Coordinates of C-alpha atoms in Angstrom, one line a residue:
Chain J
X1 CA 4.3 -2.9 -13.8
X2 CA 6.7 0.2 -14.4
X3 CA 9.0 -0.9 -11.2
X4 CA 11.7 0.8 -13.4
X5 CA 12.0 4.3 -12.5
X6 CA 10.9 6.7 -15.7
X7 CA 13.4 8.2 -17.3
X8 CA 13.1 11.7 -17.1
X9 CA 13.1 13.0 -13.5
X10 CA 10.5 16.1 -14.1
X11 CA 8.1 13.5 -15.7
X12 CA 8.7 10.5 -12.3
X13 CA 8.2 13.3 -9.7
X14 CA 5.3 14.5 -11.4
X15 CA 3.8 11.1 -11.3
X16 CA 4.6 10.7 -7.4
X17 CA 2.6 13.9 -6.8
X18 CA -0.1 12.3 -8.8
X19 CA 0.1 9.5 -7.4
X20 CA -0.4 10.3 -3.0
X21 CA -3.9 11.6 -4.7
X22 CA -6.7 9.4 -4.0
X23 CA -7.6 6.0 -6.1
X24 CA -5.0 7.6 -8.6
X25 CA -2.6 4.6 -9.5
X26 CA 0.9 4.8 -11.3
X27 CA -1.0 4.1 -14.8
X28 CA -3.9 7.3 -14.4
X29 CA -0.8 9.9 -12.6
X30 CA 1.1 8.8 -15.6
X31 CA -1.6 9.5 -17.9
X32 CA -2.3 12.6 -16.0
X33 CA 1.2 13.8 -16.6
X34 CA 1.5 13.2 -20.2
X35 CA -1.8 14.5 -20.9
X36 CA -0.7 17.9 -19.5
X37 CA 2.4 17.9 -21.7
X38 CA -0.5 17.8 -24.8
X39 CA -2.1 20.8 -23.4
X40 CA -0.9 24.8 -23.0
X41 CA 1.5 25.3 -20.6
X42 CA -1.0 28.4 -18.7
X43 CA -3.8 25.3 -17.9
X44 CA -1.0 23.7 -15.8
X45 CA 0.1 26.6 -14.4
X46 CA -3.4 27.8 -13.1
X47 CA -4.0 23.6 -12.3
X48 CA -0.8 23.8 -9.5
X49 CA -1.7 27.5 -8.4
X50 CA -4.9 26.9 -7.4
X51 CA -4.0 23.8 -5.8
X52 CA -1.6 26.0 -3.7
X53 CA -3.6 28.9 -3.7
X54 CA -7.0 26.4 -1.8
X55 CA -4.5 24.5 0.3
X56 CA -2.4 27.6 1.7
X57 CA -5.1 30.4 1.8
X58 CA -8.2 28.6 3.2
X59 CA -9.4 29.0 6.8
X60 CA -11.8 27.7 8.7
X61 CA -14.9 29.8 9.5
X62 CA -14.9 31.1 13.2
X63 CA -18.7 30.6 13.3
X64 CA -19.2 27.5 11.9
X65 CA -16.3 25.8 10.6
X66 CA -16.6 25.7 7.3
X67 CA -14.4 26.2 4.9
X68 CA -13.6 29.7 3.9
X69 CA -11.8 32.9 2.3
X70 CA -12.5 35.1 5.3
X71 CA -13.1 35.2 8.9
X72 CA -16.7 34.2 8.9
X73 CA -18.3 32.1 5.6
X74 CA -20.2 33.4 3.3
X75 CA -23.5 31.4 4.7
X76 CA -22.8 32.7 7.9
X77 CA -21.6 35.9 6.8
X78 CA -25.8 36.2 4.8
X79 CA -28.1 38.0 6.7
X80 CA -30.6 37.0 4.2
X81 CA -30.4 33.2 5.7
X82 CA -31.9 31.7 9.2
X83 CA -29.1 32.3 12.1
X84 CA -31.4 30.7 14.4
X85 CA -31.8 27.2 12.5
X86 CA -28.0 25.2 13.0
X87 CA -27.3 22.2 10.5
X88 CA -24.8 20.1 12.4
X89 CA -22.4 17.8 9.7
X90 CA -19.8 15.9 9.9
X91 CA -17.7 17.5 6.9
X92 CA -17.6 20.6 4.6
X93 CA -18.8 17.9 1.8
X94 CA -22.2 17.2 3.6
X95 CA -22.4 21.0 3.4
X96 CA -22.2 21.5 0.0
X97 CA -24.1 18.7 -0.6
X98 CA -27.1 20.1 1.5
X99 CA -26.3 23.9 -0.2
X100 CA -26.7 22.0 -3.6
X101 CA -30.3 20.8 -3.0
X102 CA -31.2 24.5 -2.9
X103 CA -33.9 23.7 0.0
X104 CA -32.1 24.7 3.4
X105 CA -32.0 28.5 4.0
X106 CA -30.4 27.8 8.1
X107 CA -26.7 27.8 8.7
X108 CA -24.3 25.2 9.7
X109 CA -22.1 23.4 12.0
X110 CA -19.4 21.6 10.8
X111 CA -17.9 19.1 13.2
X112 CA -15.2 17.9 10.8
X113 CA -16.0 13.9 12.3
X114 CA -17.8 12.2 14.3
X115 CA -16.9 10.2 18.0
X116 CA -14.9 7.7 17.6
X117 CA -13.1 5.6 20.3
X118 CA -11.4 3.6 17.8
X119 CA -9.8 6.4 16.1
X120 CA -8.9 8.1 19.5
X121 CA -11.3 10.9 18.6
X122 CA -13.3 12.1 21.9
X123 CA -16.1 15.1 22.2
X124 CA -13.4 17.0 23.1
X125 CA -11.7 16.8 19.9
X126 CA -14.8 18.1 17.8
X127 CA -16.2 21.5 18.3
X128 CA -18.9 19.9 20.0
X129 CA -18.5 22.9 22.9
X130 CA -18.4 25.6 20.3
X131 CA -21.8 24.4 19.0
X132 CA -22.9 24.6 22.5
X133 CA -21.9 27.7 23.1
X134 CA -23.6 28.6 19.9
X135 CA -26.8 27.9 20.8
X136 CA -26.3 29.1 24.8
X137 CA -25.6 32.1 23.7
X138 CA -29.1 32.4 22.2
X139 CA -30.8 33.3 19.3
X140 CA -31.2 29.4 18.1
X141 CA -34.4 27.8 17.8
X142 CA -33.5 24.6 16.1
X143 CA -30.5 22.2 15.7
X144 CA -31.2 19.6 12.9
X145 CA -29.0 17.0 13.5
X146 CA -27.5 15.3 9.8
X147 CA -25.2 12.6 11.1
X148 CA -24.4 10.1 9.6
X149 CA -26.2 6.4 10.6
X150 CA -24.1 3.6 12.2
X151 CA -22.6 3.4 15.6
X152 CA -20.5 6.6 15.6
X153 CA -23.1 8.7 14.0
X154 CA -25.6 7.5 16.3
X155 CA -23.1 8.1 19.4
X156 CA -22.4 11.8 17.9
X157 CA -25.8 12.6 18.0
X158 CA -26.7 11.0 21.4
X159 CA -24.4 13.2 22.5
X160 CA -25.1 16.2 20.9
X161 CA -28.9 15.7 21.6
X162 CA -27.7 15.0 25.7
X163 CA -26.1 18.3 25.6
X164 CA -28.7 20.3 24.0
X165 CA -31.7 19.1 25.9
X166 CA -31.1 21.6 28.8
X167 CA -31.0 24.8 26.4
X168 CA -34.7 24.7 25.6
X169 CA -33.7 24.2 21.5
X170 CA -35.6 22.3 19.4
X171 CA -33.4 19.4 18.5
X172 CA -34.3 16.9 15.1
X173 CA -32.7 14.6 12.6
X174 CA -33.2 14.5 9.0
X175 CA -35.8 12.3 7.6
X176 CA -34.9 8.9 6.5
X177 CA -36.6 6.7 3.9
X178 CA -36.6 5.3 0.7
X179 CA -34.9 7.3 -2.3
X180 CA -36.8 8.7 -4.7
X181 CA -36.6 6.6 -7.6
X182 CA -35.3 3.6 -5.4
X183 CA -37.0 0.4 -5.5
X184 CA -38.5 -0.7 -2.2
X185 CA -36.7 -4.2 -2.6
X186 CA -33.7 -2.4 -3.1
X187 CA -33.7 -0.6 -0.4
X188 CA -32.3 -2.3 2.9
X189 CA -35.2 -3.1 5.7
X190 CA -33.6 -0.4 8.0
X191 CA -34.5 2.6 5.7
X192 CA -37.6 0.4 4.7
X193 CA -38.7 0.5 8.0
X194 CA -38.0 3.8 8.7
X195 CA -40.1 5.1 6.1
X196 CA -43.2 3.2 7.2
X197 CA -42.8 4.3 10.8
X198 CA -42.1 8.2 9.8
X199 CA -44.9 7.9 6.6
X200 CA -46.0 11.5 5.6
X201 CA -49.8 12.3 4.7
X202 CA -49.9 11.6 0.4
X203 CA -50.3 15.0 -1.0
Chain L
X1 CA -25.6 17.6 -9.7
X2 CA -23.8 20.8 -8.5
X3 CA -24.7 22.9 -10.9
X4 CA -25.1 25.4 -8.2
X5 CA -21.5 27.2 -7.7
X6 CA -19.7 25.9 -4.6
X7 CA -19.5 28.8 -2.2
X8 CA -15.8 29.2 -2.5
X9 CA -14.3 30.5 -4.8
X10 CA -10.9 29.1 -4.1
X11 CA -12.6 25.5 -4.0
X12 CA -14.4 26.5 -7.6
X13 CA -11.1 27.1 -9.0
X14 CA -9.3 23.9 -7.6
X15 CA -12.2 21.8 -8.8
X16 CA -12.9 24.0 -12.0
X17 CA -8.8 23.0 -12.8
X18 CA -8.8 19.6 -11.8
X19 CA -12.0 18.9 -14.1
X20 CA -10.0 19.9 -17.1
X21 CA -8.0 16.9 -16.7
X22 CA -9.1 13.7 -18.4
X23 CA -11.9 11.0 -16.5
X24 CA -12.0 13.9 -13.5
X25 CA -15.6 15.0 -13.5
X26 CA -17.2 17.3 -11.2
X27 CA -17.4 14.4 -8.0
X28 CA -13.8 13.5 -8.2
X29 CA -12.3 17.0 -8.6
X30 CA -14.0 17.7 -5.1
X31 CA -13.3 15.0 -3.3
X32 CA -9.5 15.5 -4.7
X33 CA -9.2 19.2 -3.2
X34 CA -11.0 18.6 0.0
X35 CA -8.3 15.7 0.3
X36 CA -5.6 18.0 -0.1
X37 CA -7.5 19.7 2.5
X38 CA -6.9 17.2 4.8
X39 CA -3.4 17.0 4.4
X40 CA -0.3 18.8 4.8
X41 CA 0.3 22.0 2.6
X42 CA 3.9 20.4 1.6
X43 CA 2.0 17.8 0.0
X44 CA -0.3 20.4 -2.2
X45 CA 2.5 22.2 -2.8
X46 CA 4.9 19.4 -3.9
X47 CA 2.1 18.9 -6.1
X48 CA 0.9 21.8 -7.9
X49 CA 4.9 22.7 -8.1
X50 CA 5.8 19.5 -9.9
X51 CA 3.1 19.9 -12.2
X52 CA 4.2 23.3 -13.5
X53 CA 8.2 21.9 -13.2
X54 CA 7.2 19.6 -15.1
X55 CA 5.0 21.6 -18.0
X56 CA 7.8 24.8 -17.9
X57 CA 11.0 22.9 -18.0
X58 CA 10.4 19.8 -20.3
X59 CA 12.0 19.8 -23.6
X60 CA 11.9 17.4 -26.5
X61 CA 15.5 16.1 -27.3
X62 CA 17.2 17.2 -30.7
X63 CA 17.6 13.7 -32.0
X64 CA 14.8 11.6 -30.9
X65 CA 12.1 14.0 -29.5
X66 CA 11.6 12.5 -26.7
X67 CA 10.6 14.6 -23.4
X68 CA 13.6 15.0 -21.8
X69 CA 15.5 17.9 -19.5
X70 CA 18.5 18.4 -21.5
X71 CA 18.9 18.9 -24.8
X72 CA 19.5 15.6 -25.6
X73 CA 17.6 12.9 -23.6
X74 CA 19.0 10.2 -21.1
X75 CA 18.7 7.1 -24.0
X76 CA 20.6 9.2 -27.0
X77 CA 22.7 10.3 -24.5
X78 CA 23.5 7.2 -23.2
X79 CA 26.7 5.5 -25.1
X80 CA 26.2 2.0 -23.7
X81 CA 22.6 1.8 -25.8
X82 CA 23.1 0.6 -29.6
X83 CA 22.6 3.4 -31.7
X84 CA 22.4 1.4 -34.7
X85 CA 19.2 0.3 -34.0
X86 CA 16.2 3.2 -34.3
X87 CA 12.7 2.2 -33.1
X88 CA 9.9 4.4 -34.4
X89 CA 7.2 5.0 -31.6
X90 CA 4.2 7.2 -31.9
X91 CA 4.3 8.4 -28.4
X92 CA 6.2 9.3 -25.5
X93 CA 3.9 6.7 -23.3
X94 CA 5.2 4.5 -25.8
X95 CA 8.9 4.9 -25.2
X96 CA 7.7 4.2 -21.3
X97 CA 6.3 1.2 -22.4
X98 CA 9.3 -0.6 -24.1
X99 CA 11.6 0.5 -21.1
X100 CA 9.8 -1.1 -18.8
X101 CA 10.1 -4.3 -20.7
X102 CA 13.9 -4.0 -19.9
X103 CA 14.3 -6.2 -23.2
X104 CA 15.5 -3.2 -25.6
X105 CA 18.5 -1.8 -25.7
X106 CA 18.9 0.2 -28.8
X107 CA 17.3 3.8 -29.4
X108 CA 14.0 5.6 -30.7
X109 CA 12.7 8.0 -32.7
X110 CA 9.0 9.7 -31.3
X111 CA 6.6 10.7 -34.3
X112 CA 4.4 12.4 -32.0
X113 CA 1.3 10.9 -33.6
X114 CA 0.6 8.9 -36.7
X115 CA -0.3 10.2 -40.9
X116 CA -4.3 10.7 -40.4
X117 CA -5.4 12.9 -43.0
X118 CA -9.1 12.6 -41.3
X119 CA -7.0 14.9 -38.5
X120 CA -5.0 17.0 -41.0
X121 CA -1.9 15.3 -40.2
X122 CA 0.6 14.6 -43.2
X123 CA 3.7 13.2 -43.5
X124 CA 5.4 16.5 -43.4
X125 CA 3.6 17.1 -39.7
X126 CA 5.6 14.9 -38.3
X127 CA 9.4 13.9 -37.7
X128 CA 9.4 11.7 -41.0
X129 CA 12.3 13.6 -42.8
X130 CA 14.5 13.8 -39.4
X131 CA 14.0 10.1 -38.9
X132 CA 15.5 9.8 -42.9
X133 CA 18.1 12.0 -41.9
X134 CA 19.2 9.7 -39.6
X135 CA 19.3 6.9 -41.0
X136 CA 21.1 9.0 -44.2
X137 CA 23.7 10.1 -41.8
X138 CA 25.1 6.5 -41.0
X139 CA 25.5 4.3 -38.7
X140 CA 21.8 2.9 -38.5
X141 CA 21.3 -0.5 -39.2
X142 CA 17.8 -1.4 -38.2
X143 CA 14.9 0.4 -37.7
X144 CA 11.9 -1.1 -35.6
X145 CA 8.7 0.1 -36.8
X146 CA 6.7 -0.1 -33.7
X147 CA 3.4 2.0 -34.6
X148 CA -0.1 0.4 -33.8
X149 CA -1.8 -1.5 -36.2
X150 CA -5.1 0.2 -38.1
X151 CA -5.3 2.4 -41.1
X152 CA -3.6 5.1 -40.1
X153 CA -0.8 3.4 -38.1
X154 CA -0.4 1.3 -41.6
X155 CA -0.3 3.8 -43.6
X156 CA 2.3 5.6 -41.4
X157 CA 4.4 2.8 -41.5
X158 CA 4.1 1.8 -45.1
X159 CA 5.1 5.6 -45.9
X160 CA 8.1 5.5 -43.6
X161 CA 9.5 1.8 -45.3
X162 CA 8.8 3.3 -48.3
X163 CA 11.6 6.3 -47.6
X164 CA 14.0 3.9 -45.7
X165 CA 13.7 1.5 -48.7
X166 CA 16.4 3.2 -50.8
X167 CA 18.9 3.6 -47.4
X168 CA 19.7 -0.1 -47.4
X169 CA 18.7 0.1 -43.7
X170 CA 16.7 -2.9 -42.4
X171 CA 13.2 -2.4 -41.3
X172 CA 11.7 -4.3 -39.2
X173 CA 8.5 -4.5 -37.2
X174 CA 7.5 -5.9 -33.6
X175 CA 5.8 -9.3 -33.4
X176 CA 1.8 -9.4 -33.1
X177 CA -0.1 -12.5 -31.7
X178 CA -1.8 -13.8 -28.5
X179 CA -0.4 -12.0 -25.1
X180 CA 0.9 -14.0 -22.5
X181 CA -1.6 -15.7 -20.4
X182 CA -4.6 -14.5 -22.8
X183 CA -6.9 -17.3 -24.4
X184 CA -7.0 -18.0 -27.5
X185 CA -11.1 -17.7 -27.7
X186 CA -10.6 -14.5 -26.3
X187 CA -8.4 -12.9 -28.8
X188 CA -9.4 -11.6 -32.3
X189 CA -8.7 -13.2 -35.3
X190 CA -6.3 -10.8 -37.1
X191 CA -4.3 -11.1 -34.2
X192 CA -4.6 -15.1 -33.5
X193 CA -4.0 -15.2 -37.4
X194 CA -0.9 -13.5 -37.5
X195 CA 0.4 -15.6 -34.2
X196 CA -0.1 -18.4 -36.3
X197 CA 1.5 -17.4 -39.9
X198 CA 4.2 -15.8 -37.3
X199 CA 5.0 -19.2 -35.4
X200 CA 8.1 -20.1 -34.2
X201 CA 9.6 -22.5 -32.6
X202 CA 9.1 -24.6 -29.4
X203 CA 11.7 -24.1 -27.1

């Protein structure tokens, strides 16, 4: 479908900009497009200035590498949170998702991957030293290690954990288990069995 | 989910912008901006700078009003397109549509919407009386009434016959039956009725 170029120039580049966005075809971008032309013209304007305005003003926390307006984050900038408890991640997502739960008060590390031979990526490439260095430096009692599962993850971690074990720190891994609101036989025997093995007493 | 801010307020106001689009909720307007994260500014800004092109500079051409950049769009401005023959369209996405068939060559004239009193919308709010003009002005001899079926639609097109009536204009409309390559259990029977009173004949 629509091979032939649209007719008005404005509307097809539109559309191509639309389109390099993820699991946005030629039908939705097109959508998209028209469905701004239906609106007031100041909703697209602050649409395409604040997609400038994330993509060319954002850094990259020098603590933690998170993403950020200023030097340091605003979780590593609170004094009112744990400095000595270190969240390692893979991405800025698993951060917000942990910030959204509303149950971790620590700070983070954001690695912004994880090992991968496949994909070229070594230690080396993640600011695997910088966490280190972190924690060498002192003032860290705990690194909770939320990595991903599967070979990768699992790699990441080893590695991380391999690191850390000289320091003295306190090194752990989120719990993993059955969903609440999962149904066992849903769940696969992997996170089955891991919630036998790491049970917790029943209130 | 995420009810809590995201920490950002650069990343609030990209997904806050993004949601107001149609189908984006919350989830995809994230994982939209921390692609463009990922990826080089030009493409962010090719983006949010075709957008606003696109919104600030369109303009709705004087004869058909259809989005165009000129004054008067590339169809009506096009002298190798029959001019004689007018089809009536309720939207731009429509005029899309029948282009990408490849199978029309004449020109159209964009209501903008169809007669829904329900919405408020009478004859007069839309591009009835210009479309009468044009055919008054000569050199029309067909117009394709191309508006989707229902009661509004109808009525829309009922109105507009009634008006061309007098002109001496022929008014047409575009065939309805089974699609290509549907089955015929599948379809409904207003439409498998009319493919049937609307035979024609095997090649």
């Amino acid at each position: 479908m629509m091979t032939t170029p649209l007719m008005i120039p404005l509307l097809q580049e539109a559309v191509d900009s639309l389109r390099m966005l993820p699991s946005i075809g030629e039908k939705t971008a097109l959508r998209l497009a028209l469905h701004l032309l239906r609106r007031p013209q100041e909703e697209t304007e602050r649409l395409g200035n604040a997609l400038i305005a994330l993509r060319t003003r954002v850094r990259y926390c020098r603590i933690c590498n998170m993403i950020s307006e200023e030097e340091i984050c605003p979780v590593c900038a609170d004094t009112r949170r744990d400095h000595s408890l270190v969240c390692v991640v893979e991405s800025i997502r698993d951060v917000i998702s942990i910030e959204e739960t509303g149950e971790y008060n620590g700070v983070y590390h954001v690695l912004g991957g994880v090992i991968s031979p496949m994909d070229g990526i070594g230690p080396d490439d993640l600011p695997i030293a910088q966490l280190v260095g972190r924690v060498s430096s002192g003032g860290v009692r705990e690194v909770i290690i939320a990595i991903s599962k599967g070979m990768e993850g699992e790699t990441t971690s080893f590695y991380i954990n391999r690191l850390l074990s000289g320091t003295g720190v306190r090194v752990t891994t989120i719990a993993r288990g059955v969903g609440f609101g999962d149904e066992l036989e849903n769940a696969d025997s992997l996170t089955l069995g891991m919630s036998i093995k790491n049970r917790t007493p029943l209130l």
